[in-house]
Amino acid sequence: MSEPAKATQDNKHLYTVIVLGASGDLAKKKTFPALFGLYKNHYLDANTQIIGYARTKMDQSTFEGHISKYIKIKSDEDKVTLSKFLKLCSYQDGQYDKDQDFQVLEKEIEKLEKASGATARLFYMALPPSVFIPVATSIKHNNYKKGVTTRLIVEKPFGMDLESSRKLAKDLGALFTEEEIYRIDHYLGKEMVKNLMILRFANVIFGSVWNRHCIDNIQITFKEKIGTAGRGGYFDEFGIIRDVMQNHLLQILTLIAMEPPVSLGAEDVRDEKVKVLRYIPPIAKTDVLTGQYTKSEDGKEPGYLDDPTVPKGSKTPTYAAATLFIQNERWTGVPFILKCGKALDQQKTEIRIQFKEVPGNMFTNLARNEIVIRVQPNEAVYVKIMNKEPGLGMKTVISDLDLSYSSRFDNAVIPEAYESLILDSLNGDHSNFVRDDELDAAWKIFTPILKTIDQGEIEPIPYTFGSRGPHGVTEFVAKHGYQRSNQEYVWPSHSEASVAAKGQDQKVKPTP
């Protein structure tokens, strides 16, 4: 397997990375594996020092075992690399609101900086939102030095609604500048999401049809097979809309709908995303459908309300579909249908752009053209078109132009989203992070409908664990224009025959 092109962190600075909340699930499952991936592929300087900080007391051996648990080791070479990586990692326990503990941390940072020559600090807050401000305050008072470049990564959720988001932004803004804050939404680091701008703006064949005159509706879908898995009490505070739709899916929407930015500069890109959000009115109650999963048919998987950590009688949705409208010249009248849910029949994130019907159509039984972008798993782009079925006659059949990454880029290394975003923060690139005014505009869209849901005015529709979702979803998307073809369509498969055909094509290709 070929390696990705080598790159390093900001060549003006050598960083010390401090992971706050190092004993938690996020740090264990995402942050440290991402840092290891960057180190393994030479994106981190070999002298980078990484400090884990949390309230849990751990010795160095226990800490190393903790952060190694989810690091994927595929070869003996990886084992050697992991051993070197762990030598760069150390652990410091302490409280989140005690200055003396952060002063001890400061002494450790200074000691490591003196040895490594580091001149910059990256603080990664892998923490629950309840301690964002106490930790940020402790960092500013004890670990912030003039003349030392400081960057702060903050994980979602960024508040619960417009009011709490603004308070969080104000409190953080009193401690750190917007330039120093990196609000991370890991979906912005996913390969196919980062590909959206190139797909749109680097291909002239899409530019002329990417508007209300040609596109009928757009669906952005997130499906998870797992339920809340014992974390129902935590999930119940937020629900699926705050957890997935208001951030991940809305970020994808902005990239699909934005106008071409003046440049690829971070502020130019984020300016266009904010403009799109400001054209979207608050979601109407009639444009929302919610659901809550019950136990599986075989009884092996419990329902949401069966989780003892979930409040009795909770109406928190584990599934939601909502339709947004962008009231500008390009998109007026085109519904953007966002769907997300837990405990469903499969795991996938997908963008489906459905075009209008052929005007003056002379054929029968035509399906609409679609562009399908599979974000995960099995990254792919399909353009579904109508074609003549081989043989005598003029029967139409649904076919596709297929770009499946696994076959087209078989030797490519697709980085994990967190790797990509941590590297961006080290390089001072804000392009794939959420700006404060962008967050404000997003909450304006969702806060009214969230208050309606929180007040119990929208009853979630029960659906079985492992099903496609609550009854009425098909009718919901149909109401907003989606048209399901009655022609059979078989998704492309990359069989030996297709590989052989690809090889045959290469054989007959003329020599230049």
PDB file of N, CA and C in Angstrom, residues 332-407:
ATOM      1  N   THR A 332     -34.223  28.554  -4.156  1.00  0.00           N
ATOM      2  CA  THR A 332     -35.623  28.739  -3.763  1.00  0.00           C
ATOM      3  C   THR A 332     -36.510  27.621  -4.318  1.00  0.00           C
ATOM      4  N   GLY A 333     -37.262  26.984  -3.432  1.00  0.00           N
ATOM      5  CA  GLY A 333     -38.187  25.926  -3.832  1.00  0.00           C
ATOM      6  C   GLY A 333     -37.613  24.527  -3.789  1.00  0.00           C
ATOM      7  N   VAL A 334     -36.297  24.383  -3.582  1.00  0.00           N
ATOM      8  CA  VAL A 334     -35.672  23.055  -3.530  1.00  0.00           C
ATOM      9  C   VAL A 334     -35.612  22.588  -2.073  1.00  0.00           C
ATOM     10  N   PRO A 335     -36.307  21.503  -1.730  1.00  0.00           N
ATOM     11  CA  PRO A 335     -36.243  21.006  -0.350  1.00  0.00           C
ATOM     12  C   PRO A 335     -34.936  20.265  -0.066  1.00  0.00           C
ATOM     13  N   PHE A 336     -34.318  20.597   1.050  1.00  0.00           N
ATOM     14  CA  PHE A 336     -33.155  19.864   1.549  1.00  0.00           C
ATOM     15  C   PHE A 336     -33.651  19.009   2.714  1.00  0.00           C
ATOM     16  N   ILE A 337     -33.724  17.705   2.509  1.00  0.00           N
ATOM     17  CA  ILE A 337     -34.302  16.791   3.492  1.00  0.00           C
ATOM     18  C   ILE A 337     -33.173  16.131   4.285  1.00  0.00           C
ATOM     19  N   LEU A 338     -33.110  16.435   5.579  1.00  0.00           N
ATOM     20  CA  LEU A 338     -32.083  15.862   6.450  1.00  0.00           C
ATOM     21  C   LEU A 338     -32.707  14.745   7.266  1.00  0.00           C
ATOM     22  N   LYS A 339     -32.078  13.569   7.257  1.00  0.00           N
ATOM     23  CA  LYS A 339     -32.592  12.409   8.000  1.00  0.00           C
ATOM     24  C   LYS A 339     -31.465  11.788   8.813  1.00  0.00           C
ATOM     25  N   CYS A 340     -31.752  11.482  10.074  1.00  0.00           N
ATOM     26  CA  CYS A 340     -30.733  10.829  10.891  1.00  0.00           C
ATOM     27  C   CYS A 340     -31.394   9.980  11.961  1.00  0.00           C
ATOM     28  N   GLY A 341     -30.751   8.869  12.301  1.00  0.00           N
ATOM     29  CA  GLY A 341     -31.350   8.006  13.302  1.00  0.00           C
ATOM     30  C   GLY A 341     -30.418   6.932  13.826  1.00  0.00           C
ATOM     31  N   LYS A 342     -30.755   6.427  14.990  1.00  0.00           N
ATOM     32  CA  LYS A 342     -30.037   5.318  15.620  1.00  0.00           C
ATOM     33  C   LYS A 342     -30.885   4.055  15.550  1.00  0.00           C
ATOM     34  N   ALA A 343     -30.229   2.898  15.749  1.00  0.00           N
ATOM     35  CA  ALA A 343     -30.906   1.598  15.796  1.00  0.00           C
ATOM     36  C   ALA A 343     -31.660   1.321  14.501  1.00  0.00           C
ATOM     37  N   LEU A 344     -31.018   1.610  13.373  1.00  0.00           N
ATOM     38  CA  LEU A 344     -31.636   1.394  12.066  1.00  0.00           C
ATOM     39  C   LEU A 344     -31.074   0.143  11.401  1.00  0.00           C
ATOM     40  N   ASP A 345     -31.474  -0.100  10.156  1.00  0.00           N
ATOM     41  CA  ASP A 345     -31.139  -1.347   9.476  1.00  0.00           C
ATOM     42  C   ASP A 345     -29.716  -1.397   8.938  1.00  0.00           C
ATOM     43  N   GLN A 346     -29.065  -0.263   8.800  1.00  0.00           N
ATOM     44  CA  GLN A 346     -27.702  -0.248   8.286  1.00  0.00           C
ATOM     45  C   GLN A 346     -26.987   1.007   8.738  1.00  0.00           C
ATOM     46  N   GLN A 347     -25.671   1.007   8.548  1.00  0.00           N
ATOM     47  CA  GLN A 347     -24.886   2.191   8.861  1.00  0.00           C
ATOM     48  C   GLN A 347     -24.428   2.838   7.570  1.00  0.00           C
ATOM     49  N   LYS A 348     -24.781   4.088   7.384  1.00  0.00           N
ATOM     50  CA  LYS A 348     -24.299   4.810   6.203  1.00  0.00           C
ATOM     51  C   LYS A 348     -24.565   6.300   6.368  1.00  0.00           C
ATOM     52  N   THR A 349     -23.766   7.095   5.676  1.00  0.00           N
ATOM     53  CA  THR A 349     -24.028   8.520   5.506  1.00  0.00           C
ATOM     54  C   THR A 349     -23.975   8.787   4.015  1.00  0.00           C
ATOM     55  N   GLU A 350     -25.004   9.425   3.498  1.00  0.00           N
ATOM     56  CA  GLU A 350     -25.168   9.504   2.048  1.00  0.00           C
ATOM     57  C   GLU A 350     -25.835  10.822   1.660  1.00  0.00           C
ATOM     58  N   ILE A 351     -25.424  11.363   0.521  1.00  0.00           N
ATOM     59  CA  ILE A 351     -26.049  12.539  -0.080  1.00  0.00           C
ATOM     60  C   ILE A 351     -26.701  12.091  -1.379  1.00  0.00           C
ATOM     61  N   ARG A 352     -27.989  12.385  -1.549  1.00  0.00           N
ATOM     62  CA  ARG A 352     -28.696  11.983  -2.761  1.00  0.00           C
ATOM     63  C   ARG A 352     -29.315  13.227  -3.402  1.00  0.00           C
ATOM     64  N   ILE A 353     -28.808  13.600  -4.555  1.00  0.00           N
ATOM     65  CA  ILE A 353     -29.278  14.772  -5.289  1.00  0.00           C
ATOM     66  C   ILE A 353     -30.133  14.276  -6.446  1.00  0.00           C
ATOM     67  N   GLN A 354     -31.434  14.563  -6.392  1.00  0.00           N
ATOM     68  CA  GLN A 354     -32.350  14.068  -7.426  1.00  0.00           C
ATOM     69  C   GLN A 354     -32.750  15.221  -8.347  1.00  0.00           C
ATOM     70  N   PHE A 355     -32.604  14.978  -9.643  1.00  0.00           N
ATOM     71  CA  PHE A 355     -32.886  16.007 -10.634  1.00  0.00           C
ATOM     72  C   PHE A 355     -34.351  15.971 -11.060  1.00  0.00           C
ATOM     73  N   LYS A 356     -34.760  17.004 -11.746  1.00  0.00           N
ATOM     74  CA  LYS A 356     -36.140  17.086 -12.230  1.00  0.00           C
ATOM     75  C   LYS A 356     -36.359  16.107 -13.386  1.00  0.00           C
ATOM     76  N   GLU A 357     -37.622  15.899 -13.714  1.00  0.00           N
ATOM     77  CA  GLU A 357     -37.956  15.015 -14.817  1.00  0.00           C
ATOM     78  C   GLU A 357     -37.580  15.652 -16.162  1.00  0.00           C
ATOM     79  N   VAL A 358     -37.329  14.804 -17.150  1.00  0.00           N
ATOM     80  CA  VAL A 358     -36.987  15.290 -18.481  1.00  0.00           C
ATOM     81  C   VAL A 358     -38.200  16.009 -19.076  1.00  0.00           C
ATOM     82  N   PRO A 359     -38.062  17.283 -19.453  1.00  0.00           N
ATOM     83  CA  PRO A 359     -39.212  17.974 -20.059  1.00  0.00           C
ATOM     84  C   PRO A 359     -39.501  17.423 -21.457  1.00  0.00           C
ATOM     85  N   GLY A 360     -40.788  17.333 -21.807  1.00  0.00           N
ATOM     86  CA  GLY A 360     -41.160  16.834 -23.130  1.00  0.00           C
ATOM     87  C   GLY A 360     -40.717  15.405 -23.360  1.00  0.00           C
ATOM     88  N   ASN A 361     -40.747  14.596 -22.308  1.00  0.00           N
ATOM     89  CA  ASN A 361     -40.223  13.224 -22.385  1.00  0.00           C
ATOM     90  C   ASN A 361     -40.969  12.374 -23.412  1.00  0.00           C
ATOM     91  N   MET A 362     -40.224  11.692 -24.282  1.00  0.00           N
ATOM     92  CA  MET A 362     -40.816  10.841 -25.307  1.00  0.00           C
ATOM     93  C   MET A 362     -40.757   9.357 -24.945  1.00  0.00           C
ATOM     94  N   PHE A 363     -40.092   9.040 -23.811  1.00  0.00           N
ATOM     95  CA  PHE A 363     -39.957   7.652 -23.385  1.00  0.00           C
ATOM     96  C   PHE A 363     -40.933   7.369 -22.242  1.00  0.00           C
ATOM     97  N   THR A 364     -41.167   6.109 -21.992  1.00  0.00           N
ATOM     98  CA  THR A 364     -42.044   5.725 -20.884  1.00  0.00           C
ATOM     99  C   THR A 364     -41.211   5.166 -19.738  1.00  0.00           C
ATOM    100  N   ASN A 365     -41.740   5.329 -18.539  1.00  0.00           N
ATOM    101  CA  ASN A 365     -41.148   4.710 -17.359  1.00  0.00           C
ATOM    102  C   ASN A 365     -39.712   5.180 -17.098  1.00  0.00           C
ATOM    103  N   LEU A 366     -39.467   6.478 -17.255  1.00  0.00           N
ATOM    104  CA  LEU A 366     -38.129   7.012 -16.990  1.00  0.00           C
ATOM    105  C   LEU A 366     -37.950   7.287 -15.502  1.00  0.00           C
ATOM    106  N   ALA A 367     -36.774   6.978 -14.990  1.00  0.00           N
ATOM    107  CA  ALA A 367     -36.405   7.363 -13.627  1.00  0.00           C
ATOM    108  C   ALA A 367     -35.649   8.684 -13.683  1.00  0.00           C
ATOM    109  N   ARG A 368     -35.728   9.442 -12.613  1.00  0.00           N
ATOM    110  CA  ARG A 368     -34.989  10.695 -12.560  1.00  0.00           C
ATOM    111  C   ARG A 368     -33.493  10.439 -12.413  1.00  0.00           C
ATOM    112  N   ASN A 369     -32.690  11.332 -12.989  1.00  0.00           N
ATOM    113  CA  ASN A 369     -31.244  11.271 -12.778  1.00  0.00           C
ATOM    114  C   ASN A 369     -30.933  11.597 -11.317  1.00  0.00           C
ATOM    115  N   GLU A 370     -29.870  10.996 -10.794  1.00  0.00           N
ATOM    116  CA  GLU A 370     -29.440  11.265  -9.423  1.00  0.00           C
ATOM    117  C   GLU A 370     -27.915  11.271  -9.335  1.00  0.00           C
ATOM    118  N   ILE A 371     -27.404  12.101  -8.467  1.00  0.00           N
ATOM    119  CA  ILE A 371     -26.006  12.001  -8.040  1.00  0.00           C
ATOM    120  C   ILE A 371     -26.042  11.499  -6.597  1.00  0.00           C
ATOM    121  N   VAL A 372     -25.379  10.382  -6.353  1.00  0.00           N
ATOM    122  CA  VAL A 372     -25.342   9.788  -5.018  1.00  0.00           C
ATOM    123  C   VAL A 372     -23.898   9.821  -4.523  1.00  0.00           C
ATOM    124  N   ILE A 373     -23.695  10.492  -3.402  1.00  0.00           N
ATOM    125  CA  ILE A 373     -22.357  10.589  -2.812  1.00  0.00           C
ATOM    126  C   ILE A 373     -22.370   9.820  -1.501  1.00  0.00           C
ATOM    127  N   ARG A 374     -21.639   8.711  -1.466  1.00  0.00           N
ATOM    128  CA  ARG A 374     -21.567   7.891  -0.253  1.00  0.00           C
ATOM    129  C   ARG A 374     -20.403   8.404   0.597  1.00  0.00           C
ATOM    130  N   VAL A 375     -20.736   9.025   1.718  1.00  0.00           N
ATOM    131  CA  VAL A 375     -19.720   9.588   2.605  1.00  0.00           C
ATOM    132  C   VAL A 375     -19.015   8.484   3.382  1.00  0.00           C
ATOM    133  N   GLN A 376     -19.808   7.521   3.894  1.00  0.00           N
ATOM    134  CA  GLN A 376     -19.262   6.374   4.609  1.00  0.00           C
ATOM    135  C   GLN A 376     -20.350   5.312   4.752  1.00  0.00           C
ATOM    136  N   PRO A 377     -20.021   4.039   4.867  1.00  0.00           N
ATOM    137  CA  PRO A 377     -18.707   3.463   4.530  1.00  0.00           C
ATOM    138  C   PRO A 377     -18.598   3.307   3.019  1.00  0.00           C
ATOM    139  N   ASN A 378     -17.509   2.751   2.528  1.00  0.00           N
ATOM    140  CA  ASN A 378     -17.321   2.482   1.099  1.00  0.00           C
ATOM    141  C   ASN A 378     -17.525   3.741   0.271  1.00  0.00           C
ATOM    142  N   GLU A 379     -16.640   4.713   0.477  1.00  0.00           N
ATOM    143  CA  GLU A 379     -16.743   6.007  -0.190  1.00  0.00           C
ATOM    144  C   GLU A 379     -16.929   5.848  -1.692  1.00  0.00           C
ATOM    145  N   ALA A 380     -17.888   6.608  -2.240  1.00  0.00           N
ATOM    146  CA  ALA A 380     -18.186   6.474  -3.663  1.00  0.00           C
ATOM    147  C   ALA A 380     -18.984   7.669  -4.162  1.00  0.00           C
ATOM    148  N   VAL A 381     -18.937   7.877  -5.487  1.00  0.00           N
ATOM    149  CA  VAL A 381     -19.826   8.824  -6.162  1.00  0.00           C
ATOM    150  C   VAL A 381     -20.456   8.077  -7.327  1.00  0.00           C
ATOM    151  N   TYR A 382     -21.789   8.067  -7.379  1.00  0.00           N
ATOM    152  CA  TYR A 382     -22.508   7.461  -8.493  1.00  0.00           C
ATOM    153  C   TYR A 382     -23.346   8.538  -9.178  1.00  0.00           C
ATOM    154  N   VAL A 383     -23.331   8.554 -10.498  1.00  0.00           N
ATOM    155  CA  VAL A 383     -24.259   9.372 -11.262  1.00  0.00           C
ATOM    156  C   VAL A 383     -25.220   8.415 -11.941  1.00  0.00           C
ATOM    157  N   LYS A 384     -26.470   8.414 -11.498  1.00  0.00           N
ATOM    158  CA  LYS A 384     -27.457   7.480 -12.041  1.00  0.00           C
ATOM    159  C   LYS A 384     -28.118   8.100 -13.270  1.00  0.00           C
ATOM    160  N   ILE A 385     -28.035   7.393 -14.384  1.00  0.00           N
ATOM    161  CA  ILE A 385     -28.543   7.890 -15.655  1.00  0.00           C
ATOM    162  C   ILE A 385     -29.434   6.834 -16.305  1.00  0.00           C
ATOM    163  N   MET A 386     -30.175   7.274 -17.311  1.00  0.00           N
ATOM    164  CA  MET A 386     -30.973   6.337 -18.094  1.00  0.00           C
ATOM    165  C   MET A 386     -30.159   5.884 -19.307  1.00  0.00           C
ATOM    166  N   ASN A 387     -30.314   4.619 -19.648  1.00  0.00           N
ATOM    167  CA  ASN A 387     -29.550   4.041 -20.746  1.00  0.00           C
ATOM    168  C   ASN A 387     -30.453   3.076 -21.506  1.00  0.00           C
ATOM    169  N   LYS A 388     -30.077   2.768 -22.735  1.00  0.00           N
ATOM    170  CA  LYS A 388     -30.818   1.769 -23.509  1.00  0.00           C
ATOM    171  C   LYS A 388     -30.393   0.375 -23.067  1.00  0.00           C
ATOM    172  N   GLU A 389     -31.364  -0.482 -22.788  1.00  0.00           N
ATOM    173  CA  GLU A 389     -31.049  -1.865 -22.446  1.00  0.00           C
ATOM    174  C   GLU A 389     -30.494  -2.555 -23.681  1.00  0.00           C
ATOM    175  N   PRO A 390     -29.362  -3.247 -23.561  1.00  0.00           N
ATOM    176  CA  PRO A 390     -28.785  -3.916 -24.737  1.00  0.00           C
ATOM    177  C   PRO A 390     -29.779  -4.889 -25.378  1.00  0.00           C
ATOM    178  N   GLY A 391     -29.766  -4.953 -26.695  1.00  0.00           N
ATOM    179  CA  GLY A 391     -30.649  -5.859 -27.419  1.00  0.00           C
ATOM    180  C   GLY A 391     -31.553  -5.117 -28.389  1.00  0.00           C
ATOM    181  N   LEU A 392     -32.469  -5.843 -28.975  1.00  0.00           N
ATOM    182  CA  LEU A 392     -33.428  -5.251 -29.902  1.00  0.00           C
ATOM    183  C   LEU A 392     -34.458  -4.444 -29.111  1.00  0.00           C
ATOM    184  N   GLY A 393     -34.895  -3.367 -29.672  1.00  0.00           N
ATOM    185  CA  GLY A 393     -35.898  -2.551 -29.011  1.00  0.00           C
ATOM    186  C   GLY A 393     -35.293  -1.318 -28.373  1.00  0.00           C
ATOM    187  N   MET A 394     -36.142  -0.536 -27.737  1.00  0.00           N
ATOM    188  CA  MET A 394     -35.726   0.747 -27.154  1.00  0.00           C
ATOM    189  C   MET A 394     -36.117   0.844 -25.683  1.00  0.00           C
ATOM    190  N   LYS A 395     -36.002  -0.252 -24.962  1.00  0.00           N
ATOM    191  CA  LYS A 395     -36.338  -0.243 -23.538  1.00  0.00           C
ATOM    192  C   LYS A 395     -35.262   0.491 -22.749  1.00  0.00           C
ATOM    193  N   THR A 396     -35.708   1.338 -21.817  1.00  0.00           N
ATOM    194  CA  THR A 396     -34.759   2.082 -20.993  1.00  0.00           C
ATOM    195  C   THR A 396     -34.432   1.309 -19.716  1.00  0.00           C
ATOM    196  N   VAL A 397     -33.233   1.557 -19.206  1.00  0.00           N
ATOM    197  CA  VAL A 397     -32.799   0.901 -17.977  1.00  0.00           C
ATOM    198  C   VAL A 397     -31.958   1.883 -17.177  1.00  0.00           C
ATOM    199  N   ILE A 398     -32.047   1.810 -15.850  1.00  0.00           N
ATOM    200  CA  ILE A 398     -31.218   2.671 -15.005  1.00  0.00           C
ATOM    201  C   ILE A 398     -29.794   2.128 -14.988  1.00  0.00           C
ATOM    202  N   SER A 399     -28.849   3.011 -15.303  1.00  0.00           N
ATOM    203  CA  SER A 399     -27.433   2.644 -15.256  1.00  0.00           C
ATOM    204  C   SER A 399     -26.708   3.686 -14.414  1.00  0.00           C
ATOM    205  N   ASP A 400     -25.384   3.631 -14.397  1.00  0.00           N
ATOM    206  CA  ASP A 400     -24.658   4.573 -13.558  1.00  0.00           C
ATOM    207  C   ASP A 400     -23.246   4.804 -14.060  1.00  0.00           C
ATOM    208  N   LEU A 401     -22.744   5.973 -13.753  1.00  0.00           N
ATOM    209  CA  LEU A 401     -21.325   6.281 -13.883  1.00  0.00           C
ATOM    210  C   LEU A 401     -20.768   6.135 -12.483  1.00  0.00           C
ATOM    211  N   ASP A 402     -19.848   5.225 -12.294  1.00  0.00           N
ATOM    212  CA  ASP A 402     -19.490   4.741 -10.965  1.00  0.00           C
ATOM    213  C   ASP A 402     -18.052   5.111 -10.612  1.00  0.00           C
ATOM    214  N   LEU A 403     -17.911   5.899  -9.544  1.00  0.00           N
ATOM    215  CA  LEU A 403     -16.593   6.157  -8.987  1.00  0.00           C
ATOM    216  C   LEU A 403     -16.573   5.628  -7.562  1.00  0.00           C
ATOM    217  N   SER A 404     -16.210   4.358  -7.423  1.00  0.00           N
ATOM    218  CA  SER A 404     -16.054   3.750  -6.101  1.00  0.00           C
ATOM    219  C   SER A 404     -14.585   3.845  -5.718  1.00  0.00           C
ATOM    220  N   TYR A 405     -14.316   4.471  -4.584  1.00  0.00           N
ATOM    221  CA  TYR A 405     -12.930   4.716  -4.201  1.00  0.00           C
ATOM    222  C   TYR A 405     -12.140   3.420  -4.041  1.00  0.00           C
ATOM    223  N   SER A 406     -12.795   2.362  -3.576  1.00  0.00           N
ATOM    224  CA  SER A 406     -12.081   1.107  -3.320  1.00  0.00           C
ATOM    225  C   SER A 406     -11.512   0.503  -4.591  1.00  0.00           C
ATOM    226  N   SER A 407     -12.154   0.759  -5.735  1.00  0.00           N
ATOM    227  CA  SER A 407     -11.657   0.200  -6.987  1.00  0.00           C
ATOM    228  C   SER A 407     -10.826   1.213  -7.772  1.00  0.00           C
TER     229      SER A 407
END
